[in-house]
């Protein structure tokens, strides 16, 4: 069963507007972490934001915020005031604390390609 | 912040050649590193978890004899693709969990290695 689902293969947004990238997950582990990474065309993986399963508040990092809805098992990434440099592939990932054997393995979604238009 | 260096960035070689890829944590000790493979326009697939001083843990379907992993020190893990063939051509990327409290530490990624087997 797919554990991380990103249903949007591609998204377009106008520069300076906000965009939401969807991510849903499936786990029976009560303790887990959710991550978002950005991958530009050059290939490197850039960590953006983290949300822990026990965190009460939604995570924010500059222009990035994570809309965490635990009951719905969703962890959507919101990018405010989009910039041309935000054009990239975005991956949602999950770490299951109990089932990863303590190794902090990540499971990645299929990714969403974001294109920011001027 | 935590930095992971991966070398080489590009490899082009003939079929049958063995190729070694290095992954180094530059400013922290990483007892555990991870190796991923990424095909074009696809997500990252975990190949194996590399543990310092012990055998790597391979994911289901990954050939241990084809992809040899050595984690000889706290700052270096190597992936050797043995007798590489064109179907092994891919983007290989390593990562290591950063130092500090376990719960919210992201994995820090190397810049990846593009392997092309002719």
mmCIF file of C-alpha atoms in Angstrom:
data_model
loop_
_atom_site.group_PDB
_atom_site.id
_atom_site.type_symbol
_atom_site.label_atom_id
_atom_site.label_comp_id
_atom_site.label_asym_id
_atom_site.label_seq_id
_atom_site.Cartn_x
_atom_site.Cartn_y
_atom_site.Cartn_z
ATOM 1 C CA UNK A 1 0.000 0.000 0.000
ATOM 2 C CA UNK A 2 1.291 3.421 -0.887
ATOM 3 C CA UNK A 3 2.228 5.262 2.247
ATOM 4 C CA UNK A 4 2.787 8.750 0.877
ATOM 5 C CA UNK A 5 0.500 10.105 -1.807
ATOM 6 C CA UNK A 6 1.043 13.253 -3.794
ATOM 7 C CA UNK A 7 -1.863 13.525 -6.193
ATOM 8 C CA UNK A 8 -0.658 16.542 -8.164
ATOM 9 C CA UNK A 9 1.933 15.588 -10.793
ATOM 10 C CA UNK A 10 2.270 19.232 -11.781
ATOM 11 C CA UNK A 11 1.173 22.622 -10.509
ATOM 12 C CA UNK A 12 1.334 26.114 -11.981
ATOM 13 C CA UNK A 13 1.327 29.333 -9.983
ATOM 14 C CA UNK A 14 1.750 32.977 -10.805
ATOM 15 C CA UNK A 15 4.714 34.747 -9.278
ATOM 16 C CA UNK A 16 3.915 36.328 -5.889
ATOM 17 C CA UNK A 17 0.860 34.145 -5.370
ATOM 18 C CA UNK A 18 0.500 31.363 -2.815
ATOM 19 C CA UNK A 19 0.328 27.693 -3.758
ATOM 20 C CA UNK A 20 -0.592 24.540 -1.854
ATOM 21 C CA UNK A 21 1.007 21.201 -2.629
ATOM 22 C CA UNK A 22 -0.966 18.232 -1.374
ATOM 23 C CA UNK A 23 0.367 15.279 0.587
ATOM 24 C CA UNK A 24 -1.524 12.487 2.327
ATOM 25 C CA UNK A 25 0.013 9.643 4.240
ATOM 26 C CA UNK A 26 -0.873 6.334 5.775
ATOM 27 C CA UNK A 27 0.642 4.860 8.907
ATOM 28 C CA UNK A 28 -0.373 2.979 12.019
ATOM 29 C CA UNK A 29 2.707 4.192 13.879
ATOM 30 C CA UNK A 30 1.647 6.778 16.496
ATOM 31 C CA UNK A 31 5.020 8.488 16.264
ATOM 32 C CA UNK A 32 6.177 9.753 12.906
ATOM 33 C CA UNK A 33 7.664 12.734 11.167
ATOM 34 C CA UNK A 34 6.712 14.436 7.947
ATOM 35 C CA UNK A 35 9.180 16.285 5.747
ATOM 36 C CA UNK A 36 9.102 18.344 2.592
ATOM 37 C CA UNK A 37 12.059 18.529 0.247
ATOM 38 C CA UNK A 38 12.680 20.602 -2.865
ATOM 39 C CA UNK A 39 14.624 19.169 -5.789
ATOM 40 C CA UNK A 40 15.698 21.660 -8.460
ATOM 41 C CA UNK A 41 16.650 20.451 -11.923
ATOM 42 C CA UNK A 42 20.255 20.196 -10.759
ATOM 43 C CA UNK A 43 19.235 17.257 -8.575
ATOM 44 C CA UNK A 44 20.147 18.161 -5.027
ATOM 45 C CA UNK A 45 17.575 17.600 -2.301
ATOM 46 C CA UNK A 46 16.891 20.679 -0.187
ATOM 47 C CA UNK A 47 15.147 20.258 3.169
ATOM 48 C CA UNK A 48 12.285 22.726 3.585
ATOM 49 C CA UNK A 49 10.170 21.926 6.616
ATOM 50 C CA UNK A 50 9.399 19.293 9.243
ATOM 51 C CA UNK A 51 6.263 18.359 11.194
ATOM 52 C CA UNK A 52 6.224 15.855 14.027
ATOM 53 C CA UNK A 53 3.157 13.760 14.710
ATOM 54 C CA UNK A 54 2.900 15.110 18.244
ATOM 55 C CA UNK A 55 3.461 18.731 17.320
ATOM 56 C CA UNK A 56 0.470 20.818 18.301
ATOM 57 C CA UNK A 57 1.123 23.678 15.953
ATOM 58 C CA UNK A 58 1.663 23.721 12.218
ATOM 59 C CA UNK A 59 5.295 24.127 11.246
ATOM 60 C CA UNK A 60 6.460 27.296 9.522
ATOM 61 C CA UNK A 61 9.804 28.181 7.941
ATOM 62 C CA UNK A 62 9.898 31.537 6.248
ATOM 63 C CA UNK A 63 7.632 31.372 3.193
ATOM 64 C CA UNK A 64 6.908 27.692 3.811
ATOM 65 C CA UNK A 65 4.202 26.423 6.099
ATOM 66 C CA UNK A 66 2.819 22.983 6.628
ATOM 67 C CA UNK A 67 -0.941 22.530 6.940
ATOM 68 C CA UNK A 68 -1.010 19.469 9.184
ATOM 69 C CA UNK A 69 -4.389 17.788 9.590
ATOM 70 C CA UNK A 70 -3.713 14.679 11.608
ATOM 71 C CA UNK A 71 -7.213 13.237 11.522
ATOM 72 C CA UNK A 72 -7.213 13.465 7.738
ATOM 73 C CA UNK A 73 -3.614 12.284 7.555
ATOM 74 C CA UNK A 74 -2.625 15.169 5.365
ATOM 75 C CA UNK A 75 0.433 17.397 5.439
ATOM 76 C CA UNK A 76 0.094 19.962 2.703
ATOM 77 C CA UNK A 77 2.893 22.400 1.944
ATOM 78 C CA UNK A 78 1.935 26.026 1.480
ATOM 79 C CA UNK A 79 4.364 28.332 -0.289
ATOM 80 C CA UNK A 80 3.488 31.974 0.075
ATOM 81 C CA UNK A 81 4.584 34.740 -2.298
ATOM 82 C CA UNK A 82 5.940 32.356 -4.927
ATOM 83 C CA UNK A 83 9.200 33.226 -6.623
ATOM 84 C CA UNK A 84 10.601 32.106 -9.953
ATOM 85 C CA UNK A 85 13.286 30.199 -8.059
ATOM 86 C CA UNK A 86 10.613 28.062 -6.444
ATOM 87 C CA UNK A 87 10.158 26.181 -9.725
ATOM 88 C CA UNK A 88 11.283 22.652 -8.881
ATOM 89 C CA UNK A 89 10.125 19.186 -7.907
ATOM 90 C CA UNK A 90 8.701 18.937 -4.401
ATOM 91 C CA UNK A 91 8.660 15.713 -2.410
ATOM 92 C CA UNK A 92 6.730 14.872 0.717
ATOM 93 C CA UNK A 93 8.362 12.230 2.909
ATOM 94 C CA UNK A 94 7.506 10.332 6.064
ATOM 95 C CA UNK A 95 9.591 8.762 8.789
ATOM 96 C CA UNK A 96 7.913 6.075 10.863
ATOM 97 C CA UNK A 97 9.625 5.883 14.222
ATOM 98 C CA UNK A 98 8.518 2.422 15.254
ATOM 99 C CA UNK A 99 8.562 0.642 11.929
ATOM 100 C CA UNK A 100 11.835 2.038 10.654
ATOM 101 C CA UNK A 101 13.791 0.089 13.232
ATOM 102 C CA UNK A 102 15.311 3.222 14.665
ATOM 103 C CA UNK A 103 17.116 4.051 11.433
ATOM 104 C CA UNK A 104 15.037 7.090 10.566
ATOM 105 C CA UNK A 105 14.272 5.798 7.076
ATOM 106 C CA UNK A 106 12.268 8.089 4.839
ATOM 107 C CA UNK A 107 9.512 7.071 2.470
ATOM 108 C CA UNK A 108 8.979 9.538 -0.368
ATOM 109 C CA UNK A 109 5.907 10.463 -2.332
ATOM 110 C CA UNK A 110 5.906 10.616 -6.120
ATOM 111 C CA UNK A 111 6.511 14.342 -6.112
ATOM 112 C CA UNK A 112 4.845 17.424 -7.555
ATOM 113 C CA UNK A 113 6.505 19.566 -10.190
ATOM 114 C CA UNK A 114 5.860 23.231 -9.504
ATOM 115 C CA UNK A 115 6.211 25.843 -12.231
ATOM 116 C CA UNK A 116 6.159 29.501 -11.227
ATOM 117 C CA UNK A 117 5.196 31.854 -14.039
ATOM 118 C CA UNK A 118 6.163 35.541 -14.148
ATOM 119 C CA UNK B 1 24.359 23.462 8.830
ATOM 120 C CA UNK B 2 25.054 19.806 8.232
ATOM 121 C CA UNK B 3 26.773 19.135 4.920
ATOM 122 C CA UNK B 4 26.979 15.902 2.978
ATOM 123 C CA UNK B 5 29.404 15.614 0.095
ATOM 124 C CA UNK B 6 28.984 13.069 -2.671
ATOM 125 C CA UNK B 7 31.569 12.204 -5.300
ATOM 126 C CA UNK B 8 31.696 11.918 -8.243
ATOM 127 C CA UNK B 9 28.880 14.027 -9.671
ATOM 128 C CA UNK B 10 28.928 12.324 -13.057
ATOM 129 C CA UNK B 11 30.191 8.950 -14.196
ATOM 130 C CA UNK B 12 30.148 7.607 -17.723
ATOM 131 C CA UNK B 13 31.693 4.207 -18.216
ATOM 132 C CA UNK B 14 31.548 1.046 -20.251
ATOM 133 C CA UNK B 15 29.353 -1.907 -19.467
ATOM 134 C CA UNK B 16 31.041 -4.357 -17.111
ATOM 135 C CA UNK B 17 32.915 -1.714 -15.161
ATOM 136 C CA UNK B 18 32.562 -1.368 -11.409
ATOM 137 C CA UNK B 19 31.865 2.136 -10.148
ATOM 138 C CA UNK B 20 32.430 3.457 -6.630
ATOM 139 C CA UNK B 21 30.471 6.421 -5.261
ATOM 140 C CA UNK B 22 31.548 8.132 -2.041
ATOM 141 C CA UNK B 23 29.342 9.879 0.481
ATOM 142 C CA UNK B 24 30.927 11.959 3.227
ATOM 143 C CA UNK B 25 29.475 13.860 6.139
ATOM 144 C CA UNK B 26 31.721 16.906 6.322
ATOM 145 C CA UNK B 27 30.941 18.498 9.649
ATOM 146 C CA UNK B 28 29.260 15.803 11.680
ATOM 147 C CA UNK B 29 29.510 12.113 12.424
ATOM 148 C CA UNK B 30 26.924 9.939 10.760
ATOM 149 C CA UNK B 31 26.508 6.458 12.158
ATOM 150 C CA UNK B 32 23.783 5.852 9.612
ATOM 151 C CA UNK B 33 23.674 6.871 5.986
ATOM 152 C CA UNK B 34 21.151 6.052 3.296
ATOM 153 C CA UNK B 35 21.485 5.304 -0.406
ATOM 154 C CA UNK B 36 18.714 6.137 -2.839
ATOM 155 C CA UNK B 37 18.175 5.611 -6.525
ATOM 156 C CA UNK B 38 16.104 7.917 -8.679
ATOM 157 C CA UNK B 39 15.008 7.300 -12.242
ATOM 158 C CA UNK B 40 14.089 10.273 -14.461
ATOM 159 C CA UNK B 41 10.863 11.968 -13.436
ATOM 160 C CA UNK B 42 10.383 9.528 -10.583
ATOM 161 C CA UNK B 43 10.706 9.624 -6.833
ATOM 162 C CA UNK B 44 13.596 8.521 -4.638
ATOM 163 C CA UNK B 45 13.667 4.829 -3.856
ATOM 164 C CA UNK B 46 15.603 3.737 -0.791
ATOM 165 C CA UNK B 47 18.132 1.081 -1.709
ATOM 166 C CA UNK B 48 19.857 0.447 1.588
ATOM 167 C CA UNK B 49 20.673 1.742 5.023
ATOM 168 C CA UNK B 50 24.396 1.953 5.677
ATOM 169 C CA UNK B 51 25.556 1.429 9.241
ATOM 170 C CA UNK B 52 29.033 2.285 10.455
ATOM 171 C CA UNK B 53 30.925 -0.824 11.409
ATOM 172 C CA UNK B 54 28.279 -3.306 10.372
ATOM 173 C CA UNK B 55 26.560 -4.732 7.336
ATOM 174 C CA UNK B 56 24.179 -2.605 5.354
ATOM 175 C CA UNK B 57 20.458 -3.277 5.462
ATOM 176 C CA UNK B 58 19.075 -3.627 1.960
ATOM 177 C CA UNK B 59 15.521 -2.952 0.874
ATOM 178 C CA UNK B 60 13.518 -5.711 -0.696
ATOM 179 C CA UNK B 61 14.425 -6.282 -4.317
ATOM 180 C CA UNK B 62 17.856 -4.653 -4.146
ATOM 181 C CA UNK B 63 20.697 -6.991 -5.123
ATOM 182 C CA UNK B 64 23.296 -7.032 -2.376
ATOM 183 C CA UNK B 65 25.991 -8.417 -4.644
ATOM 184 C CA UNK B 66 25.330 -5.781 -7.277
ATOM 185 C CA UNK B 67 25.305 -2.810 -4.937
ATOM 186 C CA UNK B 68 28.058 -3.164 -2.359
ATOM 187 C CA UNK B 69 27.951 -0.771 0.557
ATOM 188 C CA UNK B 70 30.800 -0.080 2.929
ATOM 189 C CA UNK B 71 30.564 2.269 5.909
ATOM 190 C CA UNK B 72 34.078 2.093 7.253
ATOM 191 C CA UNK B 73 34.078 5.292 9.300
ATOM 192 C CA UNK B 74 31.668 7.702 10.920
ATOM 193 C CA UNK B 75 32.033 10.117 8.026
ATOM 194 C CA UNK B 76 32.260 7.915 4.946
ATOM 195 C CA UNK B 77 29.992 5.454 3.198
ATOM 196 C CA UNK B 78 30.651 4.057 -0.254
ATOM 197 C CA UNK B 79 28.368 2.446 -2.802
ATOM 198 C CA UNK B 80 29.996 0.254 -5.415
ATOM 199 C CA UNK B 81 27.957 -0.736 -8.438
ATOM 200 C CA UNK B 82 29.640 -3.945 -9.532
ATOM 201 C CA UNK B 83 29.805 -5.025 -13.166
ATOM 202 C CA UNK B 84 27.520 -2.188 -14.147
ATOM 203 C CA UNK B 85 25.184 -2.552 -17.116
ATOM 204 C CA UNK B 86 23.044 0.004 -18.959
ATOM 205 C CA UNK B 87 20.024 -0.792 -16.773
ATOM 206 C CA UNK B 88 22.041 0.415 -13.762
ATOM 207 C CA UNK B 89 22.166 3.898 -15.265
ATOM 208 C CA UNK B 90 20.398 6.193 -12.846
ATOM 209 C CA UNK B 91 20.780 9.045 -10.379
ATOM 210 C CA UNK B 92 22.185 7.803 -7.077
ATOM 211 C CA UNK B 93 21.940 9.995 -4.024
ATOM 212 C CA UNK B 94 23.072 9.504 -0.451
ATOM 213 C CA UNK B 95 21.913 11.078 2.757
ATOM 214 C CA UNK B 96 22.711 11.188 6.437
ATOM 215 C CA UNK B 97 20.676 12.206 9.413
ATOM 216 C CA UNK B 98 22.042 15.372 10.940
ATOM 217 C CA UNK B 99 23.332 15.651 14.484
ATOM 218 C CA UNK B 100 21.165 16.628 17.393
ATOM 219 C CA UNK B 101 17.883 15.377 18.815
ATOM 220 C CA UNK B 102 16.552 12.443 16.900
ATOM 221 C CA UNK B 103 12.965 13.432 16.532
ATOM 222 C CA UNK B 104 13.168 16.450 14.275
ATOM 223 C CA UNK B 105 16.414 15.998 12.422
ATOM 224 C CA UNK B 106 16.039 15.872 8.649
ATOM 225 C CA UNK B 107 18.195 13.788 6.401
ATOM 226 C CA UNK B 108 20.820 15.868 4.636
ATOM 227 C CA UNK B 109 21.482 14.836 1.091
ATOM 228 C CA UNK B 110 24.525 14.793 -1.100
ATOM 229 C CA UNK B 111 24.244 16.372 -4.515
ATOM 230 C CA UNK B 112 23.864 13.004 -6.189
ATOM 231 C CA UNK B 113 25.758 11.033 -8.828
ATOM 232 C CA UNK B 114 24.508 10.619 -12.372
ATOM 233 C CA UNK B 115 25.672 7.231 -13.588
ATOM 234 C CA UNK B 116 25.564 6.418 -17.284
ATOM 235 C CA UNK B 117 26.621 2.973 -18.464
ATOM 236 C CA UNK B 118 27.304 2.668 -22.150
#
